[in-house]
mmCIF file of C-alpha atoms in Angstrom:
data_model
loop_
_atom_site.group_PDB
_atom_site.id
_atom_site.type_symbol
_atom_site.label_atom_id
_atom_site.label_comp_id
_atom_site.label_asym_id
_atom_site.label_seq_id
_atom_site.Cartn_x
_atom_site.Cartn_y
_atom_site.Cartn_z
ATOM 1 C CA LYS A 1 4.908 34.318 1.269
ATOM 2 C CA SER A 2 5.313 30.966 2.468
ATOM 3 C CA VAL A 3 3.515 28.453 4.718
ATOM 4 C CA ARG A 4 5.880 25.873 7.001
ATOM 5 C CA ILE A 5 4.602 22.990 8.739
ATOM 6 C CA GLU A 6 6.698 20.890 11.227
ATOM 7 C CA LYS A 7 4.837 17.420 10.725
ATOM 8 C CA ILE A 8 1.961 15.975 9.026
ATOM 9 C CA ILE A 9 0.695 12.416 10.356
ATOM 10 C CA VAL A 10 -2.216 10.412 9.248
ATOM 11 C CA GLU A 11 -2.792 6.838 10.994
ATOM 12 C CA ASN A 12 -5.424 4.378 10.166
ATOM 13 C CA GLY A 13 -6.350 5.924 6.785
ATOM 14 C CA LYS A 14 -8.210 4.279 3.756
ATOM 15 C CA LEU A 15 -7.567 5.501 -0.012
ATOM 16 C CA THR A 16 -9.999 4.251 -2.784
ATOM 17 C CA ASP A 17 -8.281 4.839 -6.410
ATOM 18 C CA HIS A 18 -11.410 5.098 -8.686
ATOM 19 C CA ARG A 19 -8.891 5.437 -11.778
ATOM 20 C CA SER A 20 -7.886 1.700 -12.174
ATOM 21 C CA PRO A 21 -8.304 0.090 -15.617
ATOM 22 C CA GLY A 22 -11.537 -1.159 -16.437
ATOM 23 C CA ASN A 23 -13.400 1.320 -14.258
ATOM 24 C CA LYS A 24 -12.545 -0.781 -10.978
ATOM 25 C CA THR A 25 -11.529 0.543 -7.815
ATOM 26 C CA THR A 26 -8.299 -0.003 -6.210
ATOM 27 C CA ILE A 27 -8.353 0.119 -2.329
ATOM 28 C CA PHE A 28 -5.345 0.613 0.077
ATOM 29 C CA ASN A 29 -6.360 -0.165 3.400
ATOM 30 C CA ASP A 30 -4.615 1.139 6.930
ATOM 31 C CA VAL A 31 -2.537 3.573 5.193
ATOM 32 C CA ALA A 32 -0.097 5.505 7.275
ATOM 33 C CA ILE A 33 1.407 8.802 6.075
ATOM 34 C CA THR A 34 4.338 10.740 7.693
ATOM 35 C CA MET A 35 5.392 13.982 6.186
ATOM 36 C CA LYS A 36 8.049 16.020 7.782
ATOM 37 C CA ASP A 37 9.728 19.550 7.290
ATOM 38 C CA ILE A 38 6.865 21.060 5.020
ATOM 39 C CA LEU A 39 7.705 24.328 3.061
ATOM 40 C CA MET A 40 5.133 25.721 0.584
ATOM 41 C CA ASP A 41 6.823 28.447 -1.444
ATOM 42 C CA SER A 42 8.306 29.551 -4.866
ATOM 43 C CA SER A 43 11.633 27.835 -3.642
ATOM 44 C CA THR A 44 10.290 24.351 -3.247
ATOM 45 C CA GLU A 45 7.550 24.649 -5.666
ATOM 46 C CA TYR A 46 9.624 22.481 -8.442
ATOM 47 C CA ASP A 47 11.927 20.917 -6.072
ATOM 48 C CA ASN A 48 12.242 17.358 -6.999
ATOM 49 C CA HIS A 49 14.007 16.478 -3.762
ATOM 50 C CA ARG A 50 10.791 17.206 -2.124
ATOM 51 C CA PHE A 51 7.314 15.079 -2.013
ATOM 52 C CA PHE A 52 4.299 17.370 -1.722
ATOM 53 C CA PHE A 53 6.460 20.001 -0.468
ATOM 54 C CA ALA A 54 7.825 17.696 2.548
ATOM 55 C CA LYS A 55 11.558 17.253 2.918
ATOM 56 C CA LYS A 56 10.716 14.091 4.265
ATOM 57 C CA SER A 57 7.848 11.576 3.663
ATOM 58 C CA GLU A 58 7.008 7.923 4.242
ATOM 59 C CA LEU A 59 3.918 5.953 3.270
ATOM 60 C CA SER A 60 2.683 2.552 3.932
ATOM 61 C CA CYS A 61 -0.618 0.309 4.005
ATOM 62 C CA LYS A 62 -1.301 -3.134 4.680
ATOM 63 C CA ASP A 63 -3.172 -5.997 3.352
ATOM 64 C CA PHE A 64 -3.494 -4.899 -0.127
ATOM 65 C CA ASN A 65 -4.963 -6.804 -3.018
ATOM 66 C CA THR A 66 -6.201 -6.227 -6.421
ATOM 67 C CA GLU A 67 -7.191 -8.475 -9.760
ATOM 68 C CA ALA A 68 -4.600 -8.939 -12.028
ATOM 69 C CA LEU A 69 -3.757 -10.633 -15.356
ATOM 70 C CA ARG A 70 -7.359 -10.114 -16.964
ATOM 71 C CA ASP A 71 -9.094 -11.050 -13.512
ATOM 72 C CA HIS A 72 -7.745 -14.566 -13.468
ATOM 73 C CA TYR A 73 -5.162 -13.611 -10.871
ATOM 74 C CA LEU A 74 -5.244 -12.000 -7.176
ATOM 75 C CA PHE A 75 -2.053 -9.997 -6.452
ATOM 76 C CA LYS A 76 -1.539 -9.541 -2.691
ATOM 77 C CA ALA A 77 0.726 -7.645 -0.473
ATOM 78 C CA GLY A 78 0.754 -7.990 3.441
ATOM 79 C CA TYR A 79 2.703 -4.499 3.865
ATOM 80 C CA ILE A 80 3.841 -2.141 1.471
ATOM 81 C CA SER A 81 6.155 0.977 2.395
ATOM 82 C CA VAL A 82 7.121 3.846 0.320
ATOM 83 C CA SER A 83 9.822 6.533 0.744
ATOM 84 C CA GLY A 84 8.698 9.809 -1.109
ATOM 85 C CA THR A 85 12.347 11.559 0.059
ATOM 86 C CA ASP A 86 14.408 8.186 -0.998
ATOM 87 C CA HIS A 87 12.402 7.077 -4.040
ATOM 88 C CA THR A 88 11.978 3.490 -2.548
ATOM 89 C CA LEU A 89 9.365 0.793 -2.681
ATOM 90 C CA THR A 90 9.402 -2.226 -0.345
ATOM 91 C CA ALA A 91 6.366 -4.875 -0.381
ATOM 92 C CA ASN A 92 6.268 -7.615 2.018
ATOM 93 C CA ASN A 93 4.610 -11.336 2.044
ATOM 94 C CA ILE A 94 3.551 -10.753 -1.808
ATOM 95 C CA SER A 95 1.624 -13.198 -3.870
ATOM 96 C CA LEU A 96 0.196 -13.820 -7.236
ATOM 97 C CA GLN A 97 -2.090 -16.597 -7.019
ATOM 98 C CA PRO A 98 -5.243 -17.869 -9.242
ATOM 99 C CA ILE A 99 -8.534 -16.761 -7.995
ATOM 100 C CA ASP A 100 -10.166 -20.058 -8.392
ATOM 101 C CA SER A 101 -9.049 -23.385 -7.611
ATOM 102 C CA ARG A 102 -7.330 -25.740 -9.836
ATOM 103 C CA LYS A 103 -10.493 -27.627 -11.114
ATOM 104 C CA GLU A 104 -12.274 -24.403 -11.195
ATOM 105 C CA PHE A 105 -9.357 -22.850 -13.349
ATOM 106 C CA GLU A 106 -9.432 -25.744 -15.760
ATOM 107 C CA ALA A 107 -12.969 -25.889 -16.255
ATOM 108 C CA LYS A 108 -12.929 -22.366 -17.908
ATOM 109 C CA LEU A 109 -10.177 -23.727 -20.321
ATOM 110 C CA LYS A 110 -10.972 -25.105 -23.859
ATOM 111 C CA SER A 111 -6.866 -26.121 -24.246
ATOM 112 C CA GLN A 112 -4.028 -26.658 -22.057
ATOM 113 C CA LYS A 113 -2.969 -23.414 -20.314
ATOM 114 C CA ALA A 114 -0.399 -23.068 -17.342
ATOM 115 C CA MET A 115 -1.393 -21.977 -13.952
ATOM 116 C CA TYR A 116 0.924 -19.792 -11.862
ATOM 117 C CA ASN A 117 1.757 -19.401 -8.317
ATOM 118 C CA ILE A 118 3.792 -16.807 -7.312
ATOM 119 C CA THR A 119 4.896 -15.831 -3.627
ATOM 120 C CA ALA A 120 7.933 -13.706 -2.419
ATOM 121 C CA ASP A 121 8.910 -12.929 1.045
ATOM 122 C CA LYS A 122 10.071 -9.339 0.027
ATOM 123 C CA VAL A 123 10.385 -7.359 -3.043
ATOM 124 C CA SER A 124 12.145 -3.919 -2.946
ATOM 125 C CA PHE A 125 12.843 -1.047 -5.530
ATOM 126 C CA THR A 126 15.461 2.097 -5.724
ATOM 127 C CA ASN A 127 15.078 5.020 -7.509
ATOM 128 C CA ILE A 128 11.308 4.379 -8.350
ATOM 129 C CA ASN A 129 8.515 6.612 -9.382
ATOM 130 C CA TRP A 130 6.033 4.955 -7.255
ATOM 131 C CA ILE A 131 3.160 7.393 -8.292
ATOM 132 C CA ASP A 132 3.615 6.176 -11.843
ATOM 133 C CA LEU A 133 3.493 2.422 -10.912
ATOM 134 C CA MET A 134 0.292 3.248 -8.754
ATOM 135 C CA ASN A 135 -1.388 4.854 -11.763
ATOM 136 C CA ALA A 136 -0.478 1.989 -14.018
ATOM 137 C CA GLU A 137 1.894 4.286 -16.095
ATOM 138 C CA ASN A 138 5.178 2.638 -15.797
ATOM 139 C CA LEU A 139 7.711 0.557 -13.966
ATOM 140 C CA ILE A 140 10.980 2.444 -14.017
ATOM 141 C CA ALA A 141 13.670 1.685 -11.256
ATOM 142 C CA ASP A 142 17.304 1.389 -10.976
ATOM 143 C CA ASN A 143 17.127 -1.844 -8.947
ATOM 144 C CA ALA A 144 14.731 -4.417 -8.005
ATOM 145 C CA ARG A 145 15.506 -7.056 -5.330
ATOM 146 C CA ILE A 146 13.189 -10.174 -4.674
ATOM 147 C CA GLU A 147 13.840 -12.426 -1.881
ATOM 148 C CA ASN A 148 12.939 -16.298 -1.361
ATOM 149 C CA LEU A 149 10.944 -16.076 -4.474
ATOM 150 C CA LYS A 150 8.655 -19.125 -4.968
ATOM 151 C CA TYR A 151 7.508 -19.925 -8.592
ATOM 152 C CA GLY A 152 5.083 -22.561 -9.448
ATOM 153 C CA ILE A 153 3.855 -23.474 -12.845
ATOM 154 C CA TYR A 154 1.105 -26.274 -13.088
ATOM 155 C CA ILE A 155 -0.380 -27.927 -16.688
ATOM 156 C CA ASP A 156 -3.252 -30.345 -16.870
ATOM 157 C CA GLU A 157 -2.716 -32.472 -20.056
ATOM 158 C CA THR A 158 -6.151 -33.931 -19.837
ATOM 159 C CA LEU A 159 -7.234 -30.708 -21.940
ATOM 160 C CA PRO A 160 -6.458 -30.605 -25.793
ATOM 161 C CA ALA A 161 -2.780 -29.017 -26.561
ATOM 162 C CA ALA A 162 -2.932 -25.377 -27.015
ATOM 163 C CA PRO A 163 -2.360 -23.937 -30.633
ATOM 164 C CA LYS A 164 1.502 -23.469 -30.696
ATOM 165 C CA LYS A 165 2.594 -19.829 -30.587
ATOM 166 C CA ILE A 166 6.096 -18.194 -31.462
ATOM 167 C CA ASN A 167 5.497 -15.105 -29.237
ATOM 168 C CA GLY A 168 5.708 -17.148 -25.856
ATOM 169 C CA PHE A 169 9.199 -16.444 -25.338
ATOM 170 C CA PRO A 170 10.172 -14.078 -22.286
ATOM 171 C CA GLN A 171 11.348 -10.942 -24.167
ATOM 172 C CA GLN A 172 7.980 -11.192 -26.247
ATOM 173 C CA LEU A 173 5.999 -11.507 -23.167
ATOM 174 C CA LEU A 174 7.611 -8.493 -21.858
ATOM 175 C CA MET A 175 6.723 -6.415 -24.790
ATOM 176 C CA GLU A 176 3.165 -7.450 -24.287
ATOM 177 C CA VAL A 177 2.875 -6.189 -20.534
ATOM 178 C CA GLY A 178 0.484 -3.311 -20.632
ATOM 179 C CA ILE A 179 2.834 -0.655 -19.194
ATOM 180 C CA PRO A 180 6.405 0.562 -20.118
ATOM 181 C CA ILE A 181 9.119 -1.341 -18.018
ATOM 182 C CA ASN A 182 12.681 -0.460 -17.596
ATOM 183 C CA ILE A 183 14.732 -1.864 -14.932
ATOM 184 C CA LEU A 184 18.606 -1.543 -14.760
ATOM 185 C CA LYS A 185 19.163 -4.441 -12.608
ATOM 186 C CA ALA A 186 17.052 -7.020 -10.869
ATOM 187 C CA GLU A 187 18.268 -9.786 -8.245
ATOM 188 C CA ALA A 188 16.828 -12.904 -6.998
ATOM 189 C CA HIS A 189 18.003 -14.327 -3.845
ATOM 190 C CA ASN A 190 17.248 -17.639 -2.559
ATOM 191 C CA ALA A 191 14.502 -18.456 -5.035
ATOM 192 C CA SER A 192 13.004 -21.743 -6.031
ATOM 193 C CA VAL A 193 11.005 -23.046 -9.210
ATOM 194 C CA THR A 194 8.352 -25.970 -9.380
ATOM 195 C CA TYR A 195 7.203 -27.390 -12.978
ATOM 196 C CA GLU A 196 4.329 -29.698 -12.551
ATOM 197 C CA GLU A 197 2.453 -31.492 -15.374
ATOM 198 C CA TYR A 198 -0.295 -34.083 -14.810
ATOM 199 C CA LYS A 199 -0.527 -36.909 -16.865
ATOM 200 C CA PRO A 200 -3.928 -38.596 -17.412
ATOM 201 C CA VAL A 201 -2.254 -41.627 -18.461
ATOM 202 C CA PRO A 202 -0.927 -43.146 -16.036
ATOM 203 C CA GLY A 203 -2.669 -40.587 -13.651
ATOM 204 C CA ILE A 204 0.243 -39.086 -11.870
ATOM 205 C CA THR A 205 1.907 -35.838 -11.719
ATOM 206 C CA ALA A 206 5.301 -35.459 -12.898
ATOM 207 C CA SER A 207 7.296 -32.461 -11.477
ATOM 208 C CA VAL A 208 10.790 -30.707 -11.931
ATOM 209 C CA TYR A 209 12.287 -28.673 -8.812
ATOM 210 C CA PHE A 210 14.994 -26.165 -8.743
ATOM 211 C CA SER A 211 16.256 -24.531 -5.479
ATOM 212 C CA ASP A 212 18.702 -22.397 -4.025
ATOM 213 C CA ILE A 213 18.564 -20.160 -6.849
ATOM 214 C CA THR A 214 20.512 -16.933 -7.164
ATOM 215 C CA ALA A 215 20.088 -14.992 -10.206
ATOM 216 C CA THR A 216 20.849 -11.281 -11.662
ATOM 217 C CA PHE A 217 19.338 -9.868 -14.855
ATOM 218 C CA THR A 218 20.313 -6.583 -16.429
ATOM 219 C CA ASN A 219 18.362 -4.190 -18.437
ATOM 220 C CA ILE A 220 14.725 -5.433 -18.097
ATOM 221 C CA CYS A 221 13.111 -3.083 -20.376
ATOM 222 C CA ASN A 222 10.044 -3.142 -23.119
ATOM 223 C CA ILE A 223 10.604 0.580 -24.249
ATOM 224 C CA PRO A 224 11.316 0.442 -27.961
ATOM 225 C CA ALA A 225 13.215 4.341 -27.592
ATOM 226 C CA ARG A 226 15.496 2.704 -24.914
ATOM 227 C CA PHE A 227 16.840 -0.086 -27.301
ATOM 228 C CA LYS A 228 19.139 2.365 -29.411
ATOM 229 C CA THR A 229 21.268 2.695 -26.308
ATOM 230 C CA ASN A 230 21.151 -0.889 -24.904
ATOM 231 C CA SER A 231 19.160 -3.579 -26.834
ATOM 232 C CA HIS A 232 20.545 -6.711 -24.695
ATOM 233 C CA THR A 233 19.304 -8.178 -21.441
ATOM 234 C CA LEU A 234 21.904 -10.310 -19.542
ATOM 235 C CA PHE A 235 21.067 -13.004 -17.134
ATOM 236 C CA LYS A 236 23.644 -14.825 -14.712
ATOM 237 C CA GLY A 237 22.317 -17.259 -12.259
ATOM 238 C CA GLU A 238 22.874 -20.737 -10.474
ATOM 239 C CA GLY A 239 20.836 -22.953 -8.325
ATOM 240 C CA VAL A 240 20.254 -26.750 -7.371
ATOM 241 C CA PHE A 241 18.373 -28.928 -9.840
#
């Protein structure tokens, strides 16, 4: 016995995920799903080339947002699209920005702490298990590409200096991320970085700016078991200072 459906279309849907960490809910707005050539029988039960028995599937949502980094930041994406068939994920108009203003952010601090402001026009992944990512289980992909990334860092030196730590290097921070990550290759195109420090004496903000950055990383990984086969991350980049 088998069930065959030519096409299923869902428009203007809303998905609420109650499984998010900390008993919070994650809401996906304006959800659209298109599934074609659906076949449910013993031949497709374990077919990894199908998504929910569909030979072709496309999913998307708009205006996604969720709290991140211990609730100090808000992650937003204007549009997210997923191809279940091709195992790709693309997010447009994304940002990771503080929930509070600079003054409100600093009012909660006892010592100096960097404030980040990150935006990008587009981020895309290939060969990604997007269901695992949605469930905050892992971020594993062959390739990642970031376009028009803007990375801002701000520190107010009015506050006392924070205790020095020896675990603030990039590879150490990667190991502290809450989920397993393994990206074989990541590329950034037309990126920029701005670093700002407020000096209470003489009351000015000093800044350093890098632009027109093109960068490539290989083997971004925090899974110890994979270090046995490749324990090195390579970086290559260029830009304007």
